[in-house]
């Protein structure tokens, strides 16, 4: 099934707002084998919107639009869709009641302008937006479907998962089974990884396909499969997935698709361990990543952003002599930081970072992008020095990802050591 996406909003074209909805939509449909073959970004202009819809329907059975459904005068998507699909604009009592409930939950007073969002084309079927006030509208024409969704990203994500995708899957039933398997791989560049598994990849049958999805310090391999015989497909994709994991051995960080922060917390939970963070150059980003996962409080006790040397000394117990001798950006200092974090937060494990994120502050010995990472587990303390090129934000992101990977790898060593001792 082919899908086209139309992101509507002048603010998207001038760079005032970044279009994240298109990526979210594509990501959510991919597991079902639905292909996004066209993404258009248009301004709040009736002619541009109409032309984009015509173009989208030429190649797709389903069109998803986002944006332009608000109550202000610049939001013209609803009226444009009414002109395109026919009918007239009328107030829908069920939409108005939904808007009232949303406002009541937020403790807000409903005004006349927002109430006007209950006016919708009679040619559409309404899907109630349970997390916002702009109704989702479902239009059909000559066997094809257009779903108009709000531009607010979290509303789009929530309603796609809870209502829109299930409705589309029911409308466009298929007898083709779809399966996916993932492997998270470390220690390889994308090109070297491709060379390493080239024979295995060449042996894949036509109904299986391998995708390379690289991230900093990590390559996600995704095996996609489609077949009319579901049992056969599952057996074959599982067999190939197991082969891939055996070939890559210790380079497999995880044999399923999962965010690194959740994977780390799962590894800690499995071992009944707790963790804390002591961050300098990453500025609390690692703690933020961990606390974005529900249930993290079982494993994560807390963290400190120890940006200055006095804070490193007073809160984490880093030795002034160590700081004077080797400097804050050093393997010795992050080792002392993780030890101090475990004591301060009463945890079994800890992650520490110290580096020069830039754009200034670098030296010949320690250029911008130099980052030291320390990890403490019950198996011991390790530290590594890295150099991450790029902007300040890029350095922070690379350092955070690498720290999570290093922590997971060291937790795996605990399991390996326990197996060796048996």
CSV table of C-alpha atoms in Angstrom, one decimal:
chain,number,residue,atom,x,y,z
A,1,UNK,CA,0.0,0.0,0.0
A,2,UNK,CA,1.3,3.4,-0.9
A,3,UNK,CA,0.8,6.5,1.2
A,4,UNK,CA,1.4,10.2,0.5
A,5,UNK,CA,1.9,12.8,3.2
A,6,UNK,CA,1.1,16.5,2.8
A,7,UNK,CA,2.4,18.7,5.6
A,8,UNK,CA,0.5,22.0,5.5
A,9,UNK,CA,1.7,25.3,7.0
A,10,UNK,CA,3.6,28.4,5.8
A,11,UNK,CA,5.7,28.1,9.0
A,12,UNK,CA,7.1,24.9,7.7
A,13,UNK,CA,8.3,26.4,4.5
A,14,UNK,CA,10.1,29.4,6.1
A,15,UNK,CA,11.8,27.2,8.7
A,16,UNK,CA,10.0,28.6,11.7
A,17,UNK,CA,8.7,25.1,12.6
A,18,UNK,CA,10.3,21.8,11.7
A,19,UNK,CA,8.1,19.1,10.1
A,20,UNK,CA,8.5,16.2,12.4
A,21,UNK,CA,5.0,14.8,11.6
A,22,UNK,CA,6.1,13.3,8.3
A,23,UNK,CA,8.8,11.2,9.9
A,24,UNK,CA,6.5,10.0,12.7
A,25,UNK,CA,3.8,9.0,10.2
A,26,UNK,CA,6.3,7.1,8.0
A,27,UNK,CA,7.8,5.3,11.0
A,28,UNK,CA,4.4,4.2,12.3
A,29,UNK,CA,3.3,2.8,9.0
A,30,UNK,CA,6.5,1.0,8.1
A,31,UNK,CA,5.9,-2.1,10.3
A,32,UNK,CA,2.8,-2.8,8.3
A,33,UNK,CA,4.6,-2.8,5.0
A,34,UNK,CA,2.9,0.5,3.9
A,35,UNK,CA,5.3,2.6,1.8
A,36,UNK,CA,5.4,6.4,2.0
A,37,UNK,CA,6.3,7.3,-1.6
A,38,UNK,CA,5.7,11.0,-1.5
A,39,UNK,CA,6.0,13.8,1.0
A,40,UNK,CA,4.9,17.3,0.1
A,41,UNK,CA,5.2,20.5,2.2
A,42,UNK,CA,2.8,23.3,1.1
A,43,UNK,CA,1.8,26.7,2.5
A,44,UNK,CA,-1.6,27.7,3.8
A,45,UNK,CA,-2.9,28.3,0.3
A,46,UNK,CA,-6.1,26.7,-1.2
A,47,UNK,CA,-4.6,26.3,-4.7
A,48,UNK,CA,-1.4,24.7,-3.4
A,49,UNK,CA,-3.3,22.3,-1.1
A,50,UNK,CA,-5.6,21.2,-3.8
A,51,UNK,CA,-2.8,20.7,-6.3
A,52,UNK,CA,-0.9,18.6,-3.7
A,53,UNK,CA,-3.9,16.4,-3.1
A,54,UNK,CA,-4.3,15.8,-6.8
A,55,UNK,CA,-0.7,14.8,-7.1
A,56,UNK,CA,-0.8,12.6,-4.1
A,57,UNK,CA,-3.9,10.6,-5.3
A,58,UNK,CA,-2.1,9.9,-8.6
A,59,UNK,CA,0.3,7.6,-6.9
A,60,UNK,CA,-1.3,6.6,-3.5
A,61,UNK,CA,-4.5,5.1,-2.2
A,62,UNK,CA,-4.1,6.9,1.2
A,63,UNK,CA,-3.2,10.5,1.8
A,64,UNK,CA,-2.4,11.9,5.2
A,65,UNK,CA,-2.5,15.6,5.7
A,66,UNK,CA,-1.2,17.4,8.8
A,67,UNK,CA,-1.8,21.0,9.9
A,68,UNK,CA,-4.1,23.9,9.1
A,69,UNK,CA,-7.0,22.7,11.2
A,70,UNK,CA,-6.8,25.4,13.9
A,71,UNK,CA,-9.4,28.0,14.7
A,72,UNK,CA,-7.6,31.0,13.3
A,73,UNK,CA,-8.1,32.6,9.9
A,74,UNK,CA,-4.8,31.3,8.5
A,75,UNK,CA,-5.9,27.7,9.0
A,76,UNK,CA,-7.8,27.0,5.8
A,77,UNK,CA,-7.3,23.2,5.3
A,78,UNK,CA,-10.8,22.4,6.5
A,79,UNK,CA,-12.6,24.7,4.1
A,80,UNK,CA,-10.3,23.6,1.2
A,81,UNK,CA,-11.1,20.0,1.8
A,82,UNK,CA,-14.8,20.8,1.9
A,83,UNK,CA,-14.5,22.4,-1.6
A,84,UNK,CA,-12.5,19.4,-2.8
A,85,UNK,CA,-14.7,16.6,-1.6
A,86,UNK,CA,-18.1,18.5,-1.6
A,87,UNK,CA,-20.7,18.9,1.1
A,88,UNK,CA,-21.1,22.0,3.3
A,89,UNK,CA,-19.7,23.2,6.6
A,90,UNK,CA,-21.9,22.4,9.6
A,91,UNK,CA,-21.4,22.2,13.4
A,92,UNK,CA,-21.1,18.6,14.6
A,93,UNK,CA,-22.5,18.2,18.1
A,94,UNK,CA,-20.3,15.3,18.9
A,95,UNK,CA,-17.2,17.3,18.0
A,96,UNK,CA,-18.3,20.2,20.1
A,97,UNK,CA,-18.9,17.9,23.1
A,98,UNK,CA,-15.4,16.4,22.6
A,99,UNK,CA,-13.9,19.9,22.6
A,100,UNK,CA,-15.7,20.8,25.8
A,101,UNK,CA,-14.4,17.7,27.5
A,102,UNK,CA,-10.8,18.4,26.4
A,103,UNK,CA,-11.1,21.9,27.8
A,104,UNK,CA,-12.6,20.7,31.0
A,105,UNK,CA,-9.8,18.3,31.6
A,106,UNK,CA,-7.3,21.1,31.1
A,107,UNK,CA,-9.2,23.5,33.4
A,108,UNK,CA,-9.7,26.0,30.6
A,109,UNK,CA,-12.7,28.1,29.6
A,110,UNK,CA,-14.0,27.4,26.1
A,111,UNK,CA,-14.2,30.5,23.9
A,112,UNK,CA,-16.3,31.1,20.7
A,113,UNK,CA,-13.3,30.8,18.4
A,114,UNK,CA,-12.3,27.4,19.6
A,115,UNK,CA,-15.9,26.3,19.5
A,116,UNK,CA,-15.9,26.9,15.8
A,117,UNK,CA,-13.6,23.9,15.4
A,118,UNK,CA,-16.7,21.8,15.7
A,119,UNK,CA,-17.8,23.0,12.3
A,120,UNK,CA,-16.7,20.3,9.8
A,121,UNK,CA,-17.6,19.3,6.2
A,122,UNK,CA,-20.6,17.1,5.9
A,123,UNK,CA,-18.6,15.0,3.4
A,124,UNK,CA,-16.3,13.7,6.1
A,125,UNK,CA,-16.4,11.1,8.8
A,126,UNK,CA,-15.1,12.5,12.0
A,127,UNK,CA,-12.6,10.7,14.3
A,128,UNK,CA,-12.7,12.4,17.6
A,129,UNK,CA,-9.4,13.8,18.7
A,130,UNK,CA,-9.2,12.7,22.4
A,131,UNK,CA,-6.0,14.7,23.1
A,132,UNK,CA,-6.8,18.0,21.3
A,133,UNK,CA,-9.6,20.2,19.9
A,134,UNK,CA,-9.0,19.9,16.1
A,135,UNK,CA,-11.2,17.0,14.8
A,136,UNK,CA,-9.6,14.4,12.6
A,137,UNK,CA,-11.5,14.1,9.3
A,138,UNK,CA,-11.8,11.0,7.0
A,139,UNK,CA,-12.7,11.6,3.4
A,140,UNK,CA,-13.2,9.0,0.7
A,141,UNK,CA,-13.3,9.5,-3.1
A,142,UNK,CA,-13.3,6.8,-5.8
A,143,UNK,CA,-12.0,4.2,-3.4
A,144,UNK,CA,-9.2,6.3,-2.0
A,145,UNK,CA,-8.9,7.9,1.4
A,146,UNK,CA,-7.6,11.2,2.8
A,147,UNK,CA,-7.2,11.6,6.5
A,148,UNK,CA,-6.8,15.2,7.7
A,149,UNK,CA,-4.9,15.4,11.0
A,150,UNK,CA,-3.8,18.2,13.3
A,151,UNK,CA,-0.4,19.7,13.0
A,152,UNK,CA,0.5,19.4,16.7
A,153,UNK,CA,3.0,16.5,16.8
A,154,UNK,CA,2.0,14.8,20.0
A,155,UNK,CA,-1.7,14.8,18.8
A,156,UNK,CA,-0.7,13.3,15.5
A,157,UNK,CA,1.3,10.5,17.2
A,158,UNK,CA,-1.3,9.7,19.8
A,159,UNK,CA,-4.2,9.6,17.3
A,160,UNK,CA,-2.3,7.7,14.6
A,161,UNK,CA,-1.6,4.9,17.0
A,162,UNK,CA,-5.0,4.8,18.8
A,163,UNK,CA,-7.4,5.4,15.9
A,164,UNK,CA,-6.2,6.2,12.5
A,165,UNK,CA,-3.9,3.3,11.7
A,166,UNK,CA,-6.4,0.7,13.1
A,167,UNK,CA,-9.1,2.3,10.9
A,168,UNK,CA,-6.9,2.2,7.8
A,169,UNK,CA,-5.8,-1.3,8.3
A,170,UNK,CA,-9.4,-2.3,8.6
A,171,UNK,CA,-10.3,-0.4,5.5
A,172,UNK,CA,-7.5,-1.8,3.4
A,173,UNK,CA,-7.2,-5.4,4.4
A,174,UNK,CA,-4.4,-7.5,3.0
A,175,UNK,CA,-3.7,-11.3,2.9
A,176,UNK,CA,0.0,-10.6,2.9
A,177,UNK,CA,1.8,-11.3,6.2
A,178,UNK,CA,4.6,-8.8,7.3
A,179,UNK,CA,7.4,-9.5,9.8
A,180,UNK,CA,10.4,-7.6,11.0
A,181,UNK,CA,13.4,-8.5,13.0
A,182,UNK,CA,16.2,-6.2,14.2
A,183,UNK,CA,19.8,-6.4,15.5
A,184,UNK,CA,21.6,-3.6,17.2
A,185,UNK,CA,25.3,-3.8,16.2
A,186,UNK,CA,28.3,-2.0,17.7
A,187,UNK,CA,32.0,-1.9,16.8
A,188,UNK,CA,31.5,-1.7,13.0
A,189,UNK,CA,31.3,1.1,10.5
A,190,UNK,CA,28.4,0.7,8.1
A,191,UNK,CA,30.6,-0.2,5.2
A,192,UNK,CA,32.7,-2.7,7.2
A,193,UNK,CA,29.5,-4.3,8.5
A,194,UNK,CA,28.2,-4.7,5.0
A,195,UNK,CA,31.4,-6.4,3.9
A,196,UNK,CA,31.3,-8.7,7.0
A,197,UNK,CA,27.8,-10.0,6.3
A,198,UNK,CA,27.8,-9.8,2.5
A,199,UNK,CA,27.6,-13.5,1.9
A,200,UNK,CA,24.8,-13.9,4.4
A,201,UNK,CA,23.0,-10.9,2.8
A,202,UNK,CA,23.4,-12.4,-0.7
A,203,UNK,CA,21.8,-15.6,0.4
A,204,UNK,CA,18.5,-14.0,1.5
A,205,UNK,CA,15.4,-15.0,-0.5
A,206,UNK,CA,13.5,-12.4,-2.5
A,207,UNK,CA,10.8,-12.0,0.2
A,208,UNK,CA,13.4,-10.9,2.8
A,209,UNK,CA,15.2,-7.5,2.7
A,210,UNK,CA,17.9,-6.1,4.9
A,211,UNK,CA,18.1,-2.4,5.8
A,212,UNK,CA,21.1,-0.6,7.3
A,213,UNK,CA,20.0,2.2,9.8
A,214,UNK,CA,23.2,3.8,11.3
A,215,UNK,CA,23.3,5.9,14.4
A,216,UNK,CA,26.3,7.3,16.3
A,217,UNK,CA,28.3,4.3,17.5
A,218,UNK,CA,25.6,1.9,16.4
A,219,UNK,CA,24.1,0.3,13.3
A,220,UNK,CA,20.6,-1.0,13.4
A,221,UNK,CA,20.0,-3.9,11.0
A,222,UNK,CA,16.4,-4.5,10.1
A,223,UNK,CA,15.2,-7.6,8.3
A,224,UNK,CA,11.8,-7.0,6.6
A,225,UNK,CA,9.8,-9.9,5.2
A,226,UNK,CA,6.5,-10.3,3.3
A,227,UNK,CA,4.9,-13.6,2.3
A,228,UNK,CA,1.4,-15.1,1.9
A,229,UNK,CA,2.3,-18.0,4.2
A,230,UNK,CA,2.7,-16.4,7.6
A,231,UNK,CA,4.1,-19.5,9.4
A,232,UNK,CA,6.7,-20.0,6.7
A,233,UNK,CA,7.6,-16.4,6.9
A,234,UNK,CA,8.1,-16.4,10.6
A,235,UNK,CA,10.2,-19.6,10.6
A,236,UNK,CA,12.4,-18.3,7.8
A,237,UNK,CA,12.9,-14.8,9.2
A,238,UNK,CA,13.7,-16.2,12.7
A,239,UNK,CA,16.2,-18.6,11.2
A,240,UNK,CA,18.0,-15.8,9.2
A,241,UNK,CA,17.9,-13.5,12.3
A,242,UNK,CA,19.6,-16.2,14.4
A,243,UNK,CA,22.2,-16.7,11.7
A,244,UNK,CA,23.0,-13.0,11.6
A,245,UNK,CA,23.4,-12.9,15.4
A,246,UNK,CA,25.8,-15.8,15.3
A,247,UNK,CA,27.9,-14.2,12.6
A,248,UNK,CA,28.2,-10.9,14.5
A,249,UNK,CA,28.8,-12.5,17.9
A,250,UNK,CA,29.8,-10.1,20.6
A,251,UNK,CA,29.2,-7.2,18.3
A,252,UNK,CA,25.4,-7.7,18.8
A,253,UNK,CA,24.3,-5.3,21.5
A,254,UNK,CA,20.7,-6.5,21.3
A,255,UNK,CA,18.7,-8.8,19.1
A,256,UNK,CA,15.6,-6.6,19.1
A,257,UNK,CA,14.7,-3.0,18.2
A,258,UNK,CA,14.8,-0.9,21.4
A,259,UNK,CA,16.0,2.5,22.4
A,260,UNK,CA,19.4,2.4,24.1
A,261,UNK,CA,18.1,4.0,27.3
A,262,UNK,CA,15.4,1.4,27.7
A,263,UNK,CA,17.8,-1.4,26.9
A,264,UNK,CA,20.2,-0.1,29.6
A,265,UNK,CA,17.3,0.0,32.2
A,266,UNK,CA,16.1,-3.5,31.2
A,267,UNK,CA,19.7,-4.8,31.7
A,268,UNK,CA,19.8,-3.2,35.1
A,269,UNK,CA,16.4,-4.5,36.1
A,270,UNK,CA,17.3,-8.1,35.0
A,271,UNK,CA,20.3,-7.9,37.4
A,272,UNK,CA,18.5,-6.0,40.2
A,273,UNK,CA,21.0,-3.1,39.9
A,274,UNK,CA,20.6,0.6,40.3
A,275,UNK,CA,22.4,3.4,38.5
A,276,UNK,CA,23.2,7.1,38.8
A,277,UNK,CA,24.8,9.7,36.5
A,278,UNK,CA,27.5,12.3,37.0
A,279,UNK,CA,27.6,14.5,33.9
A,280,UNK,CA,29.7,17.4,32.9
A,281,UNK,CA,29.8,18.0,29.1
A,282,UNK,CA,26.5,16.2,28.5
A,283,UNK,CA,24.7,18.5,30.8
A,284,UNK,CA,22.2,16.1,32.2
A,285,UNK,CA,21.2,14.7,28.8
A,286,UNK,CA,21.9,11.0,29.8
A,287,UNK,CA,19.7,11.5,32.9
A,288,UNK,CA,17.0,13.0,30.7
A,289,UNK,CA,17.2,10.0,28.3
A,290,UNK,CA,16.8,7.5,31.2
A,291,UNK,CA,14.0,9.4,32.9
A,292,UNK,CA,12.0,9.5,29.6
A,293,UNK,CA,11.4,5.8,30.1
A,294,UNK,CA,8.4,4.8,32.2
A,295,UNK,CA,9.4,2.8,35.3
A,296,UNK,CA,12.9,4.2,35.3
A,297,UNK,CA,12.7,5.0,39.1
A,298,UNK,CA,13.1,1.3,39.9
A,299,UNK,CA,16.7,1.5,38.6
A,300,UNK,CA,17.7,5.2,38.3
A,301,UNK,CA,18.3,6.9,41.7
A,302,UNK,CA,19.4,10.3,40.5
A,303,UNK,CA,22.2,12.3,38.9
A,304,UNK,CA,24.2,15.5,39.1
A,305,UNK,CA,25.4,17.9,36.5
A,306,UNK,CA,28.9,18.5,37.9
A,307,UNK,CA,30.0,21.2,35.4
A,308,UNK,CA,32.5,23.1,37.4
A,309,UNK,CA,35.6,21.6,39.2
A,310,UNK,CA,34.4,22.8,42.7
A,311,UNK,CA,31.1,20.8,42.2
A,312,UNK,CA,33.1,17.7,41.1
A,313,UNK,CA,35.1,18.0,44.3
A,314,UNK,CA,32.4,18.9,46.8
A,315,UNK,CA,29.6,16.6,45.6
A,316,UNK,CA,31.5,13.7,43.9
A,317,UNK,CA,34.6,13.7,45.9
A,318,UNK,CA,37.0,14.2,42.9
A,319,UNK,CA,40.5,14.8,44.2
A,320,UNK,CA,41.8,18.4,43.6
A,321,UNK,CA,45.2,16.8,43.0
A,322,UNK,CA,43.8,14.7,40.2
A,323,UNK,CA,42.2,17.7,38.6
A,324,UNK,CA,45.4,19.7,38.9
A,325,UNK,CA,47.5,16.9,37.5
A,326,UNK,CA,45.5,15.7,34.5
A,327,UNK,CA,42.6,18.2,34.1
A,328,UNK,CA,38.9,17.7,34.3
A,329,UNK,CA,38.7,16.1,30.9
A,330,UNK,CA,40.6,12.9,31.7
A,331,UNK,CA,39.9,9.2,32.3
A,332,UNK,CA,41.2,9.5,35.8
A,333,UNK,CA,38.6,12.2,36.7
A,334,UNK,CA,35.6,10.3,35.2
A,335,UNK,CA,36.7,7.2,37.2
A,336,UNK,CA,36.5,9.3,40.4
A,337,UNK,CA,33.2,10.8,39.3
A,338,UNK,CA,31.5,7.4,38.9
A,339,UNK,CA,32.8,6.3,42.3
A,340,UNK,CA,31.5,9.5,43.8
A,341,UNK,CA,28.1,9.2,42.1
A,342,UNK,CA,27.7,5.6,43.4
A,343,UNK,CA,28.4,6.9,47.0
A,344,UNK,CA,26.2,10.0,46.7
A,345,UNK,CA,23.2,8.3,45.2
A,346,UNK,CA,23.7,4.8,46.8
A,347,UNK,CA,23.8,3.0,43.5
A,348,UNK,CA,25.5,-0.2,42.2
A,349,UNK,CA,26.4,1.5,38.8
A,350,UNK,CA,27.2,4.9,37.5
A,351,UNK,CA,27.9,6.8,34.3
A,352,UNK,CA,30.2,9.9,34.1
A,353,UNK,CA,31.1,12.2,31.3
A,354,UNK,CA,33.6,15.1,31.0
A,355,UNK,CA,34.6,16.7,27.8
A,356,UNK,CA,34.9,19.7,25.5
A,357,UNK,CA,31.7,20.1,23.5
A,358,UNK,CA,32.9,23.4,21.9
A,359,UNK,CA,32.8,25.4,19.9
A,360,UNK,CA,35.7,26.9,22.0
A,361,UNK,CA,37.8,25.6,24.9
A,362,UNK,CA,39.9,23.0,23.0
A,363,UNK,CA,43.7,22.7,23.1
A,364,UNK,CA,46.2,20.9,21.0
A,365,UNK,CA,46.3,18.0,23.5
A,366,UNK,CA,42.5,18.0,24.0
A,367,UNK,CA,40.8,19.4,21.0
A,368,UNK,CA,37.1,20.3,20.8
A,369,UNK,CA,35.2,17.0,20.7
A,370,UNK,CA,37.4,15.3,23.3
A,371,UNK,CA,35.2,13.4,25.7
A,372,UNK,CA,36.0,11.0,28.5
A,373,UNK,CA,33.4,8.5,29.7
A,374,UNK,CA,33.5,6.5,32.9
A,375,UNK,CA,31.4,3.4,33.8
A,376,UNK,CA,31.1,1.7,37.1
A,377,UNK,CA,29.4,-1.7,37.6
A,378,UNK,CA,29.8,-4.4,40.3
A,379,UNK,CA,32.3,-5.9,37.9
A,380,UNK,CA,34.6,-2.8,38.2
A,381,UNK,CA,35.3,0.6,36.8
A,382,UNK,CA,36.3,1.4,33.2
A,383,UNK,CA,37.1,4.7,31.4
A,384,UNK,CA,37.5,5.6,27.8
A,385,UNK,CA,38.7,8.7,25.9
A,386,UNK,CA,36.9,9.6,22.6
A,387,UNK,CA,36.9,12.3,20.0
A,388,UNK,CA,33.5,13.2,18.5
A,389,UNK,CA,33.5,15.7,15.6
A,390,UNK,CA,30.8,18.1,14.8
A,391,UNK,CA,28.7,20.8,16.5
A,392,UNK,CA,28.3,21.2,20.2
A,393,UNK,CA,24.9,19.4,20.1
A,394,UNK,CA,26.4,16.7,18.0
A,395,UNK,CA,29.2,16.1,20.5
A,396,UNK,CA,26.6,15.9,23.4
A,397,UNK,CA,24.5,13.4,21.5
A,398,UNK,CA,27.4,11.3,20.5
A,399,UNK,CA,28.8,11.3,24.0
A,400,UNK,CA,25.4,10.3,25.5
A,401,UNK,CA,24.9,7.5,23.0
A,402,UNK,CA,28.4,6.2,23.5
A,403,UNK,CA,28.0,6.3,27.3
A,404,UNK,CA,24.9,4.2,27.1
A,405,UNK,CA,26.5,1.7,24.8
A,406,UNK,CA,29.6,1.4,27.0
A,407,UNK,CA,27.4,0.9,30.1
A,408,UNK,CA,25.3,-1.9,28.4
A,409,UNK,CA,28.5,-3.6,27.2
A,410,UNK,CA,29.9,-3.7,30.7
A,411,UNK,CA,26.7,-5.1,32.1
A,412,UNK,CA,26.9,-7.8,29.5
A,413,UNK,CA,30.4,-8.6,30.8
A,414,UNK,CA,28.9,-9.4,34.2
A,415,UNK,CA,26.7,-12.0,32.6
A,416,UNK,CA,29.7,-13.4,30.7
A,417,UNK,CA,31.9,-13.6,33.8
A,418,UNK,CA,29.1,-15.3,35.8
A,419,UNK,CA,28.8,-17.9,33.0
A,420,UNK,CA,32.6,-18.5,33.0
A,421,UNK,CA,32.7,-19.0,36.7
A,422,UNK,CA,30.0,-21.7,36.7
